[in-house]
CSV table of C-alpha atoms in Angstrom, one decimal:
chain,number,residue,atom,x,y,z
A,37,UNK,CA,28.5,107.5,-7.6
A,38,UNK,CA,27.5,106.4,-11.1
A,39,UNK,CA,25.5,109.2,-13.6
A,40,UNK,CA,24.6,108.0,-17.2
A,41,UNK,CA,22.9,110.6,-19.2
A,42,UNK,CA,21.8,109.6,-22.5
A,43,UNK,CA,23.9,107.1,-23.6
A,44,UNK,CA,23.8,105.5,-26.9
A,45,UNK,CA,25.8,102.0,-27.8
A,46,UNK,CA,26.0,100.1,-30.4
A,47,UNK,CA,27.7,96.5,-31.8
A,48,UNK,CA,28.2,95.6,-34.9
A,49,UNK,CA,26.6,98.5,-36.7
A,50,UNK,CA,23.1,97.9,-34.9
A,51,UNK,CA,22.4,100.2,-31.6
A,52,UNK,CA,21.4,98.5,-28.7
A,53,UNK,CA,21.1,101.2,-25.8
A,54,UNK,CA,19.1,103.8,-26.8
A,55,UNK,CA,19.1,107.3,-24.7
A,56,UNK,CA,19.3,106.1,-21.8
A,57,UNK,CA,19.8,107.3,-18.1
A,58,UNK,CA,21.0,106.2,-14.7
A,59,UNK,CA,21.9,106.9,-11.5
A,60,UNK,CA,23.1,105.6,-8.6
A,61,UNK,CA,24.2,106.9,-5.5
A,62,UNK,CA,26.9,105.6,-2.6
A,63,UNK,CA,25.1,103.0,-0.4
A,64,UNK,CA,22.1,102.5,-3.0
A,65,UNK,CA,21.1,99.2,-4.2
A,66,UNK,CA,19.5,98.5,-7.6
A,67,UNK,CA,17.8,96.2,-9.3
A,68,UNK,CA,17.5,95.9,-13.4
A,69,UNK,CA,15.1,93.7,-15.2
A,70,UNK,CA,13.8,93.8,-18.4
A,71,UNK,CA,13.0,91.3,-21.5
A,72,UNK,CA,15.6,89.0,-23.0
A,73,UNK,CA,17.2,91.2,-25.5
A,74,UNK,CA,16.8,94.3,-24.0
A,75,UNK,CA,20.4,95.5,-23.4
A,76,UNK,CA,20.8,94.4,-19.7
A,77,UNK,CA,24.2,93.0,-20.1
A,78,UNK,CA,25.0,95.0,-23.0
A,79,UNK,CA,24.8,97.6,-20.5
A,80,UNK,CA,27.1,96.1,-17.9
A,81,UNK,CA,29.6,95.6,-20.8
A,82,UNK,CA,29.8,98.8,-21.3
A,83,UNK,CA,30.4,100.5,-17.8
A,84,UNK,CA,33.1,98.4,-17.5
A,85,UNK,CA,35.0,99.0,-20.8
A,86,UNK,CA,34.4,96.1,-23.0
A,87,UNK,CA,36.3,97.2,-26.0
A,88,UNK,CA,33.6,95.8,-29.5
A,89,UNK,CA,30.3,97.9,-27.2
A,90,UNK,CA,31.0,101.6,-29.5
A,91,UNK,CA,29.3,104.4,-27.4
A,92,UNK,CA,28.1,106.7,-29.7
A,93,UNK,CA,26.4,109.3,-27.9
A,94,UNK,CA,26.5,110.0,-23.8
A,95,UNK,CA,28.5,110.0,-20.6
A,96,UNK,CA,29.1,107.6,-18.0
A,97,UNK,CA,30.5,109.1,-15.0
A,98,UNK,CA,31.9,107.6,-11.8
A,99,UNK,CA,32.6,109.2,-8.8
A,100,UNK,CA,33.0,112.2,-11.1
A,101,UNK,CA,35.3,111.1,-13.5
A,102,UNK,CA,34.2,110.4,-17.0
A,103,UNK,CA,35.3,106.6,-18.2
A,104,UNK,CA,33.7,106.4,-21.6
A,105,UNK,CA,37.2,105.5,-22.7
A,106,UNK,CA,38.4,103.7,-20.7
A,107,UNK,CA,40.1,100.6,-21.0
A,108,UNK,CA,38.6,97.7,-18.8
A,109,UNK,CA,41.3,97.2,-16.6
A,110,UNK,CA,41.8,101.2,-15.5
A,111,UNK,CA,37.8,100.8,-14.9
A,112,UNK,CA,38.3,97.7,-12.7
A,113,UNK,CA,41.2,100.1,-10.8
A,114,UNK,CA,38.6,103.0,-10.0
A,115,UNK,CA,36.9,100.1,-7.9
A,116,UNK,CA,34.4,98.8,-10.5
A,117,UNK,CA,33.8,95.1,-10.8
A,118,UNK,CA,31.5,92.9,-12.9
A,119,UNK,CA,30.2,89.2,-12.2
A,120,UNK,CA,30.0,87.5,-15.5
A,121,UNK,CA,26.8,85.4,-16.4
A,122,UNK,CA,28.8,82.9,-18.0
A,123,UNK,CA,32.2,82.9,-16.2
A,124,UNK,CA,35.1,81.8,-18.6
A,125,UNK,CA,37.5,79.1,-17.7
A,126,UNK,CA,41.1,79.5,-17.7
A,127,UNK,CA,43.0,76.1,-17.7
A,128,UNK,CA,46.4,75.9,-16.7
A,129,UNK,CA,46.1,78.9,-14.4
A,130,UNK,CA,45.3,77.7,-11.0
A,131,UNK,CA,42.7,79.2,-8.7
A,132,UNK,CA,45.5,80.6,-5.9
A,133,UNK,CA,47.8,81.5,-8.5
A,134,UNK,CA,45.0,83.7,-10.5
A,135,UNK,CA,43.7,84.8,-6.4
A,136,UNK,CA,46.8,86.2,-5.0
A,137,UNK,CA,47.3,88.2,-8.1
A,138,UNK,CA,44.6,90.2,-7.2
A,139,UNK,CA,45.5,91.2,-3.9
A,140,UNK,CA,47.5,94.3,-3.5
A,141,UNK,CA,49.2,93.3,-0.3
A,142,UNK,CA,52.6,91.7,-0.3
A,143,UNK,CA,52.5,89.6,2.9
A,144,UNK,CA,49.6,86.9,4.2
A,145,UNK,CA,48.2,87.0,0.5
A,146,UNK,CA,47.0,83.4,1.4
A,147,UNK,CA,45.8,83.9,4.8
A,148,UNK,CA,43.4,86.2,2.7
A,149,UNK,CA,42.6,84.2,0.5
A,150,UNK,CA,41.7,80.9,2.8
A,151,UNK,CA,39.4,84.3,5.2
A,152,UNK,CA,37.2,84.3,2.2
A,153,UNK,CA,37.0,80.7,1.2
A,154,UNK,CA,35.8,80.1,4.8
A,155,UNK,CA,32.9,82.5,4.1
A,156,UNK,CA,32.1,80.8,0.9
A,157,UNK,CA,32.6,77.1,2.3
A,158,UNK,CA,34.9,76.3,-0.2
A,159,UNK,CA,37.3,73.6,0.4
A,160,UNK,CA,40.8,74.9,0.2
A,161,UNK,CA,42.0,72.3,-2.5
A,162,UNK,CA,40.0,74.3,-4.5
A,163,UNK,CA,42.8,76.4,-4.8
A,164,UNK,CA,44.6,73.3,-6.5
A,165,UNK,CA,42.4,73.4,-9.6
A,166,UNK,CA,42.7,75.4,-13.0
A,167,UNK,CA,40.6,78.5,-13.0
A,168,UNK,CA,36.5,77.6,-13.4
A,169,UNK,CA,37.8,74.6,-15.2
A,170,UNK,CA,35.8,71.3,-14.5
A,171,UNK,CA,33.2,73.7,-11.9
A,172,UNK,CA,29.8,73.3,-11.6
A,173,UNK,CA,27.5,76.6,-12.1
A,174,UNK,CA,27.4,77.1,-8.5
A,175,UNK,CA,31.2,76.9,-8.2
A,176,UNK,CA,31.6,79.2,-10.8
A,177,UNK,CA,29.2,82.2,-9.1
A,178,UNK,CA,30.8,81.5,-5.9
A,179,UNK,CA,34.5,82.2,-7.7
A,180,UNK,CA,33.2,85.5,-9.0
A,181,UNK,CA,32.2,86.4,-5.3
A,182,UNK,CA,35.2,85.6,-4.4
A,183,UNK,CA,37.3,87.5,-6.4
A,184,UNK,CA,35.0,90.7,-5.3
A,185,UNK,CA,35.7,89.9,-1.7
A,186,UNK,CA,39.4,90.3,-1.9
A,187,UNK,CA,39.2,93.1,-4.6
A,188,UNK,CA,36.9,95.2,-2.2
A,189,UNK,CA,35.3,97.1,-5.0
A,190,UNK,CA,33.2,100.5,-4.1
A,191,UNK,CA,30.7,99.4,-7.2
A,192,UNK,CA,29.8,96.1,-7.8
A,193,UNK,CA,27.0,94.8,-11.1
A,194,UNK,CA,25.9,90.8,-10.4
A,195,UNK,CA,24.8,89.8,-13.6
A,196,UNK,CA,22.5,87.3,-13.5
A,197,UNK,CA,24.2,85.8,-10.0
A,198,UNK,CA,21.2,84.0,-9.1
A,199,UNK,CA,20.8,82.2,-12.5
A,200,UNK,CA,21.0,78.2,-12.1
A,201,UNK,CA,22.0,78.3,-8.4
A,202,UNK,CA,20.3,75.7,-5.5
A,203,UNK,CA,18.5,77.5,-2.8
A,204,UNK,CA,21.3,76.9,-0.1
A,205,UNK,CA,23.6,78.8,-2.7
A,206,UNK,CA,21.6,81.6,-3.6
A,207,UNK,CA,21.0,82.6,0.3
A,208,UNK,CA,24.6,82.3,1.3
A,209,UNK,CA,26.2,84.3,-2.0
A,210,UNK,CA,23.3,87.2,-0.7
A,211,UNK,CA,24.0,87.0,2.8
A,212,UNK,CA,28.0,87.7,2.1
A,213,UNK,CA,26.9,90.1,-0.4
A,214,UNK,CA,24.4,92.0,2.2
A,215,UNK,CA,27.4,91.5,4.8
A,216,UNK,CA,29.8,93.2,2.7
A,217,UNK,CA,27.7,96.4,1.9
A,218,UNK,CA,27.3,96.5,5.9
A,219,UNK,CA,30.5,96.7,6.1
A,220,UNK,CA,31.8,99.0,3.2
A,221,UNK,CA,29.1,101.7,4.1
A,222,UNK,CA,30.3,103.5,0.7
A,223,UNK,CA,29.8,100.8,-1.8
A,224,UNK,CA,26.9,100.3,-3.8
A,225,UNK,CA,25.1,97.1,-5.7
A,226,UNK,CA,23.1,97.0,-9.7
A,227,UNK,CA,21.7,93.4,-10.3
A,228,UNK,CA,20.9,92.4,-13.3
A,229,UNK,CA,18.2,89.7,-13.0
A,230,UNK,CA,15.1,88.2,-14.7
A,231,UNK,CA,14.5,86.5,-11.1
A,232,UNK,CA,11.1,87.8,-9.6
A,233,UNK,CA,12.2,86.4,-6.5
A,234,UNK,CA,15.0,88.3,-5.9
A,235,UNK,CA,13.0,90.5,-3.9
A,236,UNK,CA,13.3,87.7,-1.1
A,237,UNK,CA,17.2,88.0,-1.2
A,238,UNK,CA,17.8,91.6,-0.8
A,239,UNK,CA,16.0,94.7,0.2
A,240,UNK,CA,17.0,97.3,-3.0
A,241,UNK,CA,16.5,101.3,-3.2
A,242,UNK,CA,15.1,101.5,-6.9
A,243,UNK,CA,14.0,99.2,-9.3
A,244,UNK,CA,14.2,100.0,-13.2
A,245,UNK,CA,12.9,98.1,-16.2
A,246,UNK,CA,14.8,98.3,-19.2
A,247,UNK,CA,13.1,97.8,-22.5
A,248,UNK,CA,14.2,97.8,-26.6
A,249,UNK,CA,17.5,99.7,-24.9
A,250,UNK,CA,15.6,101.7,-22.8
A,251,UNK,CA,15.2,102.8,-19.2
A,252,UNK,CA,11.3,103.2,-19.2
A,253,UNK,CA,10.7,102.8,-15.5
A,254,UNK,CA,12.1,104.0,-12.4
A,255,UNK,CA,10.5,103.4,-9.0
A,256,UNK,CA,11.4,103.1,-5.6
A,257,UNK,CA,8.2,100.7,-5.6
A,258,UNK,CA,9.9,97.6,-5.4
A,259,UNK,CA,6.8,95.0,-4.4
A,260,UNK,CA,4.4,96.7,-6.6
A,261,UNK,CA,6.6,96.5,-9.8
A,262,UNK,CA,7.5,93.2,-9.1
A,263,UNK,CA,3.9,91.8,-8.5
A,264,UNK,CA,3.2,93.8,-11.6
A,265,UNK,CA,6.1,92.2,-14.1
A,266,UNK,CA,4.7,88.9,-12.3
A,267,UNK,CA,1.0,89.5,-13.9
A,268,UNK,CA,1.3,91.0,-17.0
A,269,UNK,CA,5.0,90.8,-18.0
A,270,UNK,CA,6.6,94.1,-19.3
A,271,UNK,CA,4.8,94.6,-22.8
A,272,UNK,CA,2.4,96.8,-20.7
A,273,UNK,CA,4.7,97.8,-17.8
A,274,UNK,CA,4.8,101.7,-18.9
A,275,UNK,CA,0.5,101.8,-17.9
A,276,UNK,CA,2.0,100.9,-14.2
A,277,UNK,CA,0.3,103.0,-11.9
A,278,UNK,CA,2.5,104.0,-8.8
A,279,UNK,CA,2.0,105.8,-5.7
């Protein structure tokens, strides 16, 4: 589904992601961790076309089209979506008015849209209010989940999803998420997380640790690199000894 071969990025003259390879297949979930400053994010940025991330060197193919180029929005159309770890606010847009935008059917777009809110237990006069304007954290990471329920998307990035979330939040955004990878057998999942813990939410394919720009590890050793991060952090994480 998604191939990186040594990619190189930069910002602002200074390269952040250095050589660095990935890939995931249909039906795969991922994990990414790696020190603050590492390029995690820079690296969701980039699959999905933010236009200031340069790539320099590399490919990033999807579903075997190249999309180095691209511009965000034809990325978002090849069924790539992104959950932003700081979701902007947009006021004067309401939440149904932005939400029935992005559905692509022209009848019962808010039968649709009240489906999903039912799944999220969101009050419908939600839809009332300006876009993330006024919401708490936990408001705003249930809007992004949201949106990628009625944009059905075949790859999805959760950056950071977890971050400032009660327990009772956390479990239900990763039960909907595991429900709708049941469910759209196709699809696959990369989270971006400094959350040890996250190991409790979902059951992932591959874990890899990225580091100064870096993919350095790659193991389907999920428990083990975890406990390991957990011990000694990552300074040392390349001594990891796997089975």
């Amino acid at each position: 589904m998604l191939n990186i071969n040594k990619l190189y990025v930069k910002i602002n003259k200074k390269i952040i992601i250095k050589n660095l390879n990935l890939k995931i297949k249909k039906n795969n979930i991922h994990i990414l961790m790696g020190p603050n400053g590492s390029g995690k994010s820079t690296l969701s940025y980039v699959i999905t076309g933010k236009p200031k991330y340069k790539i320099i060197n590399g490919k990033i193919i999807f579903n075997k089209k190249k999309i180095n180029n691209l511009l965000p929005n034809k990325i978002s159309k090849l069924g790539i979506f992104l959950t932003f770890q700081y979701p902007i606010e947009i006021n004067g847009i309401t939440m149904y008015s932005f939400l029935k935008n992005l559905i692509k059917k022209k009848k019962n777009k808010l039968k649709i849209i009240k489906k999903n809110l039912k799944k999220l237990k969101i009050n419908k006069e939600y839809l009332k209010r300006y876009f993330n304007v006024g919401f708490s954290g936990g408001e705003k990471k249930k809007n992004e989940i949201l949106q990628m329920l009625i944009l059905k998307p075949k790859f999805i990035i959760l950056d950071e999803i977890d971050s400032g979330l009660d327990i009772d939040t956390l479990n239900l955004i990763f039960k909907i998420i595991k429900e709708y990878l049941f469910l759209n057998k196709n699809s696959s999942l990369l989270i971006i997380t400094h959350n040890t813990n996250i190991i409790n939410y979902i059951n992932a394919s591959f874990i890899h640790i990225l580091y100064n720009g870096k993919i350095i590890l790659t193991s389907n050793k999920i428990k083990k690199t975890i406990n390991y991060i957990n011990k000694y952090g990552y300074n040392n994480i390349k001594n990891i000894k796997l089975l």
